[in-house]
Tab-separated table of N, CA, C and O in Angstrom:
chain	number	residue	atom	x	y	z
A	1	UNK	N	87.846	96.353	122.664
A	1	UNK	CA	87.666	97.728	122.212
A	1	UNK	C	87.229	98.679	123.323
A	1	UNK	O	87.708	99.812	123.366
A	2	UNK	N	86.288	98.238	124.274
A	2	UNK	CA	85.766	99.138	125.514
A	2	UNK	C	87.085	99.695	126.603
A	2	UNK	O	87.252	100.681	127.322
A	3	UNK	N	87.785	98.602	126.299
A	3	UNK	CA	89.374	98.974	127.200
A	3	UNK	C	89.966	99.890	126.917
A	3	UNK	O	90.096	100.797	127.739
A	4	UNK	N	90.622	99.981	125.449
A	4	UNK	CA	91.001	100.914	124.977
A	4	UNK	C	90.218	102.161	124.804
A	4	UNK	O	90.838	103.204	124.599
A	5	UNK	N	89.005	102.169	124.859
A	5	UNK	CA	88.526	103.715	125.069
A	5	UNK	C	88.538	104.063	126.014
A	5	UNK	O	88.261	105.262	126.047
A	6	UNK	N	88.804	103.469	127.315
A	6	UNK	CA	88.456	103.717	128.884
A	6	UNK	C	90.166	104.144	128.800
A	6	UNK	O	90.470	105.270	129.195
A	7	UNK	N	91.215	103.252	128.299
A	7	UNK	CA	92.818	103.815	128.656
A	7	UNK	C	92.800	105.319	128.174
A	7	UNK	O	93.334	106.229	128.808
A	8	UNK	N	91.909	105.528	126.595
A	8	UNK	CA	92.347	106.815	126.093
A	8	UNK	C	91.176	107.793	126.794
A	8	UNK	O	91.546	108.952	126.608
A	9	UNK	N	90.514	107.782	127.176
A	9	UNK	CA	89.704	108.136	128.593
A	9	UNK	C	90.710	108.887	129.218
A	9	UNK	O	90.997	110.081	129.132
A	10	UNK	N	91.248	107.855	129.941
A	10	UNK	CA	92.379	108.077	131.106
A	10	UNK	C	93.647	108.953	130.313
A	10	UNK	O	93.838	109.938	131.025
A	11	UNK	N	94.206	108.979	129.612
A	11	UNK	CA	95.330	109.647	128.883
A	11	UNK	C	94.621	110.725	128.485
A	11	UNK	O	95.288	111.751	128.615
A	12	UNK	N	93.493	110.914	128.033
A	12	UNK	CA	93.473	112.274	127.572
A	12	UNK	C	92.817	113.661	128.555
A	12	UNK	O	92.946	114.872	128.374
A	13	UNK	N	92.010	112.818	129.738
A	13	UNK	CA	91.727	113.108	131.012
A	13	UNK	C	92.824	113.547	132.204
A	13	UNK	O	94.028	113.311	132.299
A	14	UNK	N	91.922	114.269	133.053
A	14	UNK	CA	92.491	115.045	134.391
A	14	UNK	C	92.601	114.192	135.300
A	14	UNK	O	93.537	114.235	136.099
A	15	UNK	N	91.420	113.031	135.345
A	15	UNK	CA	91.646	112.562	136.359
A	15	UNK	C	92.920	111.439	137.249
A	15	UNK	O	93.020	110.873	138.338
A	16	UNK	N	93.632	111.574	136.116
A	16	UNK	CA	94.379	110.348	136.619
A	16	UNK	C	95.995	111.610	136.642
A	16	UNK	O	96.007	112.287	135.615
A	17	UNK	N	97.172	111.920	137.596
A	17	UNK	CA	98.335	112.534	137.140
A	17	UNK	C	99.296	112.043	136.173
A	17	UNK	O	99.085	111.010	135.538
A	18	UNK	N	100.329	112.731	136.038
A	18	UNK	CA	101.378	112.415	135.006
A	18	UNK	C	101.810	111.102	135.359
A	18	UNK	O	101.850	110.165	134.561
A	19	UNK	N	102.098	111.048	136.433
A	19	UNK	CA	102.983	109.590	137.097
A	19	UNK	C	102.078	108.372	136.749
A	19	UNK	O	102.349	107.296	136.217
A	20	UNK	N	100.921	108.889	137.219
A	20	UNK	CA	99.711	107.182	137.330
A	20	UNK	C	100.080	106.908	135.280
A	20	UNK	O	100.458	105.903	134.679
A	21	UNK	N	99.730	108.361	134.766
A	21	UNK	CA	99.941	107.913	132.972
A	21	UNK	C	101.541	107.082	132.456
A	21	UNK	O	101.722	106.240	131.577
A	22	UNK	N	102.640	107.812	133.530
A	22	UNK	CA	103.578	107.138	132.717
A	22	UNK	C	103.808	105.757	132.918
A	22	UNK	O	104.369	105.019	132.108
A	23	UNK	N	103.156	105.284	134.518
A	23	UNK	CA	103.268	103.860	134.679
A	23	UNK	C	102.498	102.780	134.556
A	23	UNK	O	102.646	101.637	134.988
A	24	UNK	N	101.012	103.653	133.424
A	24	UNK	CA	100.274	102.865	132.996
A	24	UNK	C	100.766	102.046	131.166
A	24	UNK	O	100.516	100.967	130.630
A	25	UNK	N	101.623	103.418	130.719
A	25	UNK	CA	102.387	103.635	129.250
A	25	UNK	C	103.256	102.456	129.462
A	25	UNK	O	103.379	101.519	128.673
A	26	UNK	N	103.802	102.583	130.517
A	26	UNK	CA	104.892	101.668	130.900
A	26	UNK	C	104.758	100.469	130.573
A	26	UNK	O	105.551	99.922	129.807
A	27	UNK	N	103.418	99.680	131.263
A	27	UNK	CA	103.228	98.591	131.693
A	27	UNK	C	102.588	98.055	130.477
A	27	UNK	O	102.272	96.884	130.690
A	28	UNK	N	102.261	98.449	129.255
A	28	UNK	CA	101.927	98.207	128.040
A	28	UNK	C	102.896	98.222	127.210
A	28	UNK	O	102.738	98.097	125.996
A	29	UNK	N	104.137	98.395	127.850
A	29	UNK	CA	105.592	97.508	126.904
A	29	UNK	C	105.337	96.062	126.523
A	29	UNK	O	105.155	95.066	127.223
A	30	UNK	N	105.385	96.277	124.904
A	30	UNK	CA	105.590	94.210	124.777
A	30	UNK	C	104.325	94.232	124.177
A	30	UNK	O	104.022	93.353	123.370
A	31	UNK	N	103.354	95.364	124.552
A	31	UNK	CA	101.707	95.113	123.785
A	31	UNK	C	101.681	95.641	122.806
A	31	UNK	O	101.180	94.955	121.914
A	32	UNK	N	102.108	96.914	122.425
A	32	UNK	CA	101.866	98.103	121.888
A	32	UNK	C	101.582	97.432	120.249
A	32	UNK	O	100.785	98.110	119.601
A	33	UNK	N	101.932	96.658	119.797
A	33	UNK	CA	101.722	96.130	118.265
A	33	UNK	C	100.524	95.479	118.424
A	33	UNK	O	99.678	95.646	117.546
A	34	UNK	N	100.248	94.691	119.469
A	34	UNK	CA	98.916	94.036	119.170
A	34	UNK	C	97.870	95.388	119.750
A	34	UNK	O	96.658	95.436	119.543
A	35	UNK	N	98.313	95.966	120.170
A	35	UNK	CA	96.997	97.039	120.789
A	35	UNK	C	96.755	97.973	119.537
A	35	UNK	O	95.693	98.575	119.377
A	36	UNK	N	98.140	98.070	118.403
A	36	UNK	CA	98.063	98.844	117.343
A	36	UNK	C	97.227	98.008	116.275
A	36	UNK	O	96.890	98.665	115.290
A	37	UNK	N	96.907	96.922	116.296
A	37	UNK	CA	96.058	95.840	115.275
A	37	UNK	C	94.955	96.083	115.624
A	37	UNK	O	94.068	95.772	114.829
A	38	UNK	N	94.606	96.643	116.760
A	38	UNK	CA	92.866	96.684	116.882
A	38	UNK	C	92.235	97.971	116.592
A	38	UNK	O	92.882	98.944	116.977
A	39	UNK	N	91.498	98.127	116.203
A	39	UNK	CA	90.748	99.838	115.576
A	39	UNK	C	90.574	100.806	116.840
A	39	UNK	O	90.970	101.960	116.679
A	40	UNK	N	90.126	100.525	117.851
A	40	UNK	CA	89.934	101.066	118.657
A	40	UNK	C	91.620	101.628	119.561
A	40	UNK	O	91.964	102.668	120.123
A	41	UNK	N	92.267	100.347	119.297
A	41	UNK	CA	93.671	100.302	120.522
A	41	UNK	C	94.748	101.345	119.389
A	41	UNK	O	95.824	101.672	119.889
A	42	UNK	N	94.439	101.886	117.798
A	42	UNK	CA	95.294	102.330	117.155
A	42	UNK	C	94.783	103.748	117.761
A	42	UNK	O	95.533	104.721	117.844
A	43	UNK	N	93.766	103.756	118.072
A	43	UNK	CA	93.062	105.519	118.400
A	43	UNK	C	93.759	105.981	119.573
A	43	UNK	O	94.089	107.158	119.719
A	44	UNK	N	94.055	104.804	120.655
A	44	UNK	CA	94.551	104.869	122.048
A	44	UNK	C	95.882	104.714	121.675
A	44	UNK	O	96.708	105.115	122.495
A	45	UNK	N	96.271	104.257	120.693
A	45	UNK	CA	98.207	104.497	120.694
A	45	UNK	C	98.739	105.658	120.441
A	45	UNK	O	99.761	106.182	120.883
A	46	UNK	N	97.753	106.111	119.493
A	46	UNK	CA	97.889	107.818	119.050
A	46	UNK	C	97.901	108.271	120.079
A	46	UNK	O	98.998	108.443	120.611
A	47	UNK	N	96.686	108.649	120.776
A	47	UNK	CA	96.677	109.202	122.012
A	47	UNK	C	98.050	109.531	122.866
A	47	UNK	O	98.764	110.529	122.970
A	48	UNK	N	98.071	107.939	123.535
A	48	UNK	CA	99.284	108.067	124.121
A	48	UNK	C	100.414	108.011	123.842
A	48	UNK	O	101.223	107.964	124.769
A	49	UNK	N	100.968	107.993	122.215
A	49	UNK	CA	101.652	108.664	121.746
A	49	UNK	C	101.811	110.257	121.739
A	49	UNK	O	102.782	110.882	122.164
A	50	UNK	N	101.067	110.590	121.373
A	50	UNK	CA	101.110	111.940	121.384
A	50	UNK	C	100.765	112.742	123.178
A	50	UNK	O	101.249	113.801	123.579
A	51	UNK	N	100.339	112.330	123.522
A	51	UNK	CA	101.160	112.622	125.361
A	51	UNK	C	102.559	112.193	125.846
A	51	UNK	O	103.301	112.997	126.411
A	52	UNK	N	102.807	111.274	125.680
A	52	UNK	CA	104.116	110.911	126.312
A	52	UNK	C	105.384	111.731	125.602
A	52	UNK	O	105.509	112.505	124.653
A	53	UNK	N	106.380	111.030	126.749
A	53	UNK	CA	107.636	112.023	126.350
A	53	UNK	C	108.525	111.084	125.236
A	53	UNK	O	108.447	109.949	124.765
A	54	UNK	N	109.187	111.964	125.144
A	54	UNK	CA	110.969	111.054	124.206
A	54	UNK	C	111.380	110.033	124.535
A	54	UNK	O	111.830	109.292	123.662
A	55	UNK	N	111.378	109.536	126.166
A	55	UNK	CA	111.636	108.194	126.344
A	55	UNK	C	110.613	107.497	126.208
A	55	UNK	O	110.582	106.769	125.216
A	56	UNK	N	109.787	107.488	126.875
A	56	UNK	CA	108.701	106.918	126.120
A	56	UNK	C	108.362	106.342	124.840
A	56	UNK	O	108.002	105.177	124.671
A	57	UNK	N	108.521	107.384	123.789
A	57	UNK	CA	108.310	107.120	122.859
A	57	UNK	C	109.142	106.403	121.783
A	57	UNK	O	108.898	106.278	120.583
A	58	UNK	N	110.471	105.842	122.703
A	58	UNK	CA	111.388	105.561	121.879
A	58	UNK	C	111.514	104.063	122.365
A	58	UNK	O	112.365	103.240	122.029
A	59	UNK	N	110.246	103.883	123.412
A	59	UNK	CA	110.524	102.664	123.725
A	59	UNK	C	108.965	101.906	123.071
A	59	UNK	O	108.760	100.727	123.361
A	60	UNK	N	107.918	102.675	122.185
A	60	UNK	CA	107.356	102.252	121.479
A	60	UNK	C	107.298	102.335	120.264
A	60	UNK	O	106.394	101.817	119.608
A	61	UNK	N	108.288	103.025	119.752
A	61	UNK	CA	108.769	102.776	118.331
A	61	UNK	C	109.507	101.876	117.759
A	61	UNK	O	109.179	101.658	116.593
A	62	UNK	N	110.198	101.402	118.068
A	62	UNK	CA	111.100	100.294	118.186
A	62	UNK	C	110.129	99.014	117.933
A	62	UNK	O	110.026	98.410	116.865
A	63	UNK	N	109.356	98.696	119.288
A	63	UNK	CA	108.901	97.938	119.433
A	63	UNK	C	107.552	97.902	117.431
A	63	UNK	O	107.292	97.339	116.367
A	64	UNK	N	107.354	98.671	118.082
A	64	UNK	CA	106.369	98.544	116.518
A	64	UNK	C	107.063	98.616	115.059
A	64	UNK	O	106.510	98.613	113.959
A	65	UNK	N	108.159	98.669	115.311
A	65	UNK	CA	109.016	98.856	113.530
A	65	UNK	C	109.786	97.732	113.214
A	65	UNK	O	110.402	97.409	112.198
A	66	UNK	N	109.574	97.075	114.580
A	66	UNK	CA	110.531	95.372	114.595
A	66	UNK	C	109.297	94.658	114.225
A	66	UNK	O	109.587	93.542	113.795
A	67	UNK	N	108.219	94.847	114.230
A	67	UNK	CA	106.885	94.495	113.441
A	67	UNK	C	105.856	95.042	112.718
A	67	UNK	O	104.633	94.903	112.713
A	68	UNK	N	106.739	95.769	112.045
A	68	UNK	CA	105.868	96.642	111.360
A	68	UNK	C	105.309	95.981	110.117
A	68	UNK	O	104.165	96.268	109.764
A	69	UNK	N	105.938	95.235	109.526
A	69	UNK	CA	104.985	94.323	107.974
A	69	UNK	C	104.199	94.155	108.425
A	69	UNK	O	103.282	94.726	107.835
A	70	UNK	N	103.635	93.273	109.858
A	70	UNK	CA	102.900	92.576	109.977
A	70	UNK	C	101.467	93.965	110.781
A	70	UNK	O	100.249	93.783	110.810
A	71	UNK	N	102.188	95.131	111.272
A	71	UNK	CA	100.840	96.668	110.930
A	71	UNK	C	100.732	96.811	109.551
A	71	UNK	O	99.609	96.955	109.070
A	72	UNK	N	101.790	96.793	108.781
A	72	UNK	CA	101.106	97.280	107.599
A	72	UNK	C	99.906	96.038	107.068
A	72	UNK	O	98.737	96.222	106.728
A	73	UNK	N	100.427	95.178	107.120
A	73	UNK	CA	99.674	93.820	106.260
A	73	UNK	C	98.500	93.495	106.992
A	73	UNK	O	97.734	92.650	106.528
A	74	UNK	N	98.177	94.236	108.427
A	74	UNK	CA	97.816	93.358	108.901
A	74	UNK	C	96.561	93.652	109.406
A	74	UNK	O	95.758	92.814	109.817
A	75	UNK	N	96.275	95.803	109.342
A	75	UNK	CA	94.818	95.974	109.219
A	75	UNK	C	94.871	97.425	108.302
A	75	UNK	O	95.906	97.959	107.900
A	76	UNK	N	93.987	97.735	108.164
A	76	UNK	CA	93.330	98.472	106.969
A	76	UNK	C	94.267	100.679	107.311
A	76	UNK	O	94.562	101.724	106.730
A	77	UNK	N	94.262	99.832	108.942
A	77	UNK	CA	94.726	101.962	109.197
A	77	UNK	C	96.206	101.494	109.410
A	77	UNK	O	96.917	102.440	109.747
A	78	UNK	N	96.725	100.562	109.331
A	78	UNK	CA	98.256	99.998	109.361
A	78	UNK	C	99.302	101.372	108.688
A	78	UNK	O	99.866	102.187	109.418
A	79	UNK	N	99.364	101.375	107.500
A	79	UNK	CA	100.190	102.363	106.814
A	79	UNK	C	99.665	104.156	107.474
A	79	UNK	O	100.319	105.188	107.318
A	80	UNK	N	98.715	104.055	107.985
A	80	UNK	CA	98.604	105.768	108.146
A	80	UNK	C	98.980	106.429	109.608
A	80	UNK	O	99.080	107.587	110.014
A	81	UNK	N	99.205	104.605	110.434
A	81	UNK	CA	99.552	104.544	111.922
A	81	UNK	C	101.106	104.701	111.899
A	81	UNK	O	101.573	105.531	112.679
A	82	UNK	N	101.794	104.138	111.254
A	82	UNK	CA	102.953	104.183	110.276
A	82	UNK	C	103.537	105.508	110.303
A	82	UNK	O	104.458	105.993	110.961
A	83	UNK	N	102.787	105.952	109.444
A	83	UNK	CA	103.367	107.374	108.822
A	83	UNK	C	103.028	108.221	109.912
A	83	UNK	O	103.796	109.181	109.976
A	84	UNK	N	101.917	108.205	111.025
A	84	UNK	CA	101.692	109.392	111.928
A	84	UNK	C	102.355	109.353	113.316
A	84	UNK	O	102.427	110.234	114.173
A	85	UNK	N	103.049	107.467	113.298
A	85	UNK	CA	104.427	107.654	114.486
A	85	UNK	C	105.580	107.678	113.783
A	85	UNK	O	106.422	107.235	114.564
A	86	UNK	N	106.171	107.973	112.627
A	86	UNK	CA	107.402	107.980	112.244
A	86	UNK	C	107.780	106.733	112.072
A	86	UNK	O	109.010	106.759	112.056
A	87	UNK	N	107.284	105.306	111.888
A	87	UNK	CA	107.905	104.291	112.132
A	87	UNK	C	108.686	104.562	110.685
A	87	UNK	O	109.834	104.850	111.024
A	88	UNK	N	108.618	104.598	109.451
A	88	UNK	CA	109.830	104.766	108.161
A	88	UNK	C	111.008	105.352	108.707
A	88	UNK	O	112.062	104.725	108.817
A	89	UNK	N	110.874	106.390	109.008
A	89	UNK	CA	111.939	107.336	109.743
A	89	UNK	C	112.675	106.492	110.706
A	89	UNK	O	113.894	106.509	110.877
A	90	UNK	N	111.927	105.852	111.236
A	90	UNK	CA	112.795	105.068	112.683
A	90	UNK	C	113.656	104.335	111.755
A	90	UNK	O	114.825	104.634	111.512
A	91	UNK	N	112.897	103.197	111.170
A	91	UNK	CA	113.400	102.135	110.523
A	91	UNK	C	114.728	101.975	109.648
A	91	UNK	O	115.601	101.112	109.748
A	92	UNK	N	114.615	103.249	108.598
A	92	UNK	CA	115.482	104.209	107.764
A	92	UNK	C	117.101	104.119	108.570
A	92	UNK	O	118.175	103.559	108.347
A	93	UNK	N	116.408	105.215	109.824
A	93	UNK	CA	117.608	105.867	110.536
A	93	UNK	C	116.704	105.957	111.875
A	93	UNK	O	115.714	106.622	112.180
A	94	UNK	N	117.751	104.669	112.752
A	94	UNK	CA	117.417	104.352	113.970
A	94	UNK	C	117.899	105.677	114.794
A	94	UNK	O	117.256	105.880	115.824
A	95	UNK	N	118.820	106.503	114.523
A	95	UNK	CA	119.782	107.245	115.273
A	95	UNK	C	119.247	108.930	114.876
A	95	UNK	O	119.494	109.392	113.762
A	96	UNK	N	118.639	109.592	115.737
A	96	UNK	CA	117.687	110.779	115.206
A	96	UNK	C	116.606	111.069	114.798
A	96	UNK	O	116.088	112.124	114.432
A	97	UNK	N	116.172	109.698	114.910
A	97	UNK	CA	114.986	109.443	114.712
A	97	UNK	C	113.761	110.469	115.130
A	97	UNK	O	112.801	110.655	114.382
A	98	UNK	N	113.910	111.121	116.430
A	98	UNK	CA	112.886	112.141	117.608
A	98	UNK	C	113.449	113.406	116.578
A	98	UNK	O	112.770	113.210	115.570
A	99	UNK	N	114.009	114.168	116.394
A	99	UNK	CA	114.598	114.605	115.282
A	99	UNK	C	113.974	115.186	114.399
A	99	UNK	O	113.731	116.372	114.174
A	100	UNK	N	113.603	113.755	113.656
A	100	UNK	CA	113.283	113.931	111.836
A	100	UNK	C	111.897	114.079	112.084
A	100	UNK	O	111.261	114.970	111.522
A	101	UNK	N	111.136	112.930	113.233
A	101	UNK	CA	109.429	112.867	113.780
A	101	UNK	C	109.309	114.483	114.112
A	101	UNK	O	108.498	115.141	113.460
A	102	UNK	N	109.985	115.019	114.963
A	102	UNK	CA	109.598	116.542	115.485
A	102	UNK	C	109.945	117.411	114.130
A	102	UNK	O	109.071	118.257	113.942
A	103	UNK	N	110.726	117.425	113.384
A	103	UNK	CA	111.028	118.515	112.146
A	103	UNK	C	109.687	117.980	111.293
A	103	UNK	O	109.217	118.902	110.626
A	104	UNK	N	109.083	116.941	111.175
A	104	UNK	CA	108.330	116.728	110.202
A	104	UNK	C	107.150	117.314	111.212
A	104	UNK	O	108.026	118.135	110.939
A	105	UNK	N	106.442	117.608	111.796
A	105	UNK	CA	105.167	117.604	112.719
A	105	UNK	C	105.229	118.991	113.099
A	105	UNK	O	104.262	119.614	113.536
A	106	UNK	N	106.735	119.610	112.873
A	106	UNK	CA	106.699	120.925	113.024
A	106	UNK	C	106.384	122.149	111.686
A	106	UNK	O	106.204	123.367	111.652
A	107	UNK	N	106.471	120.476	110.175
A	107	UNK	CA	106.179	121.693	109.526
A	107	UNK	C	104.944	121.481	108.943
A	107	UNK	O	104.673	121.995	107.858
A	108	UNK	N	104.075	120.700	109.613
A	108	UNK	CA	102.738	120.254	109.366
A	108	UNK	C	101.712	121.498	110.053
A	108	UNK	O	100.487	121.391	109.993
């Protein structure tokens, strides 16, 4: 849990540039579901969800909707982590997905 507040530290902070963030985002390909199971690592996915760009984000959606039963089933903020990255939307309709996430957040 101390990790993940120190990453969302770093993501939501000056001190580190765009580049050091995208190749830290990067290198947490392959984690992003187990970092989304922990209370602390769902606060830091938001985070760096909501900084990163379109590619980015299309390379952690995926990854979390090819396991998504096992977020929903599997802790208590599962379904609201869900609904606040678009994973239904992905799942639904893989193709427009950035799309339907930005039309919905735009009319929030």
């Amino acid at each position: 849990p101390a990790g993940s507040r120190a990453l969302q530290a770093l993501i939501e902070g000056s001190a580190a540039g765009s580049d050091a963030k995208s190749q830290l985002l990067s290198k947490l390909t392959g984690s992003w579901c187990d970092i989304a199971l922990q209370g602390a690592g769902s606060f830091f996915l938001e985070k760096a969800y909501a900084w990163c760009d379109e590619t980015q984000k299309e390379l952690i959606v995926p990854e979390l909707a090819s396991r998504g039963s096992l977020l929903m089933l599997g802790c208590p903020w599962g379904p609201l982590l869900a609904k606040t990255l678009g994973l239904e939307a992905y799942a639904g309709r893989c193709v427009g997905y950035l799309f339907v996430y930005n039309r919905i957040h735009q009319l929030i």
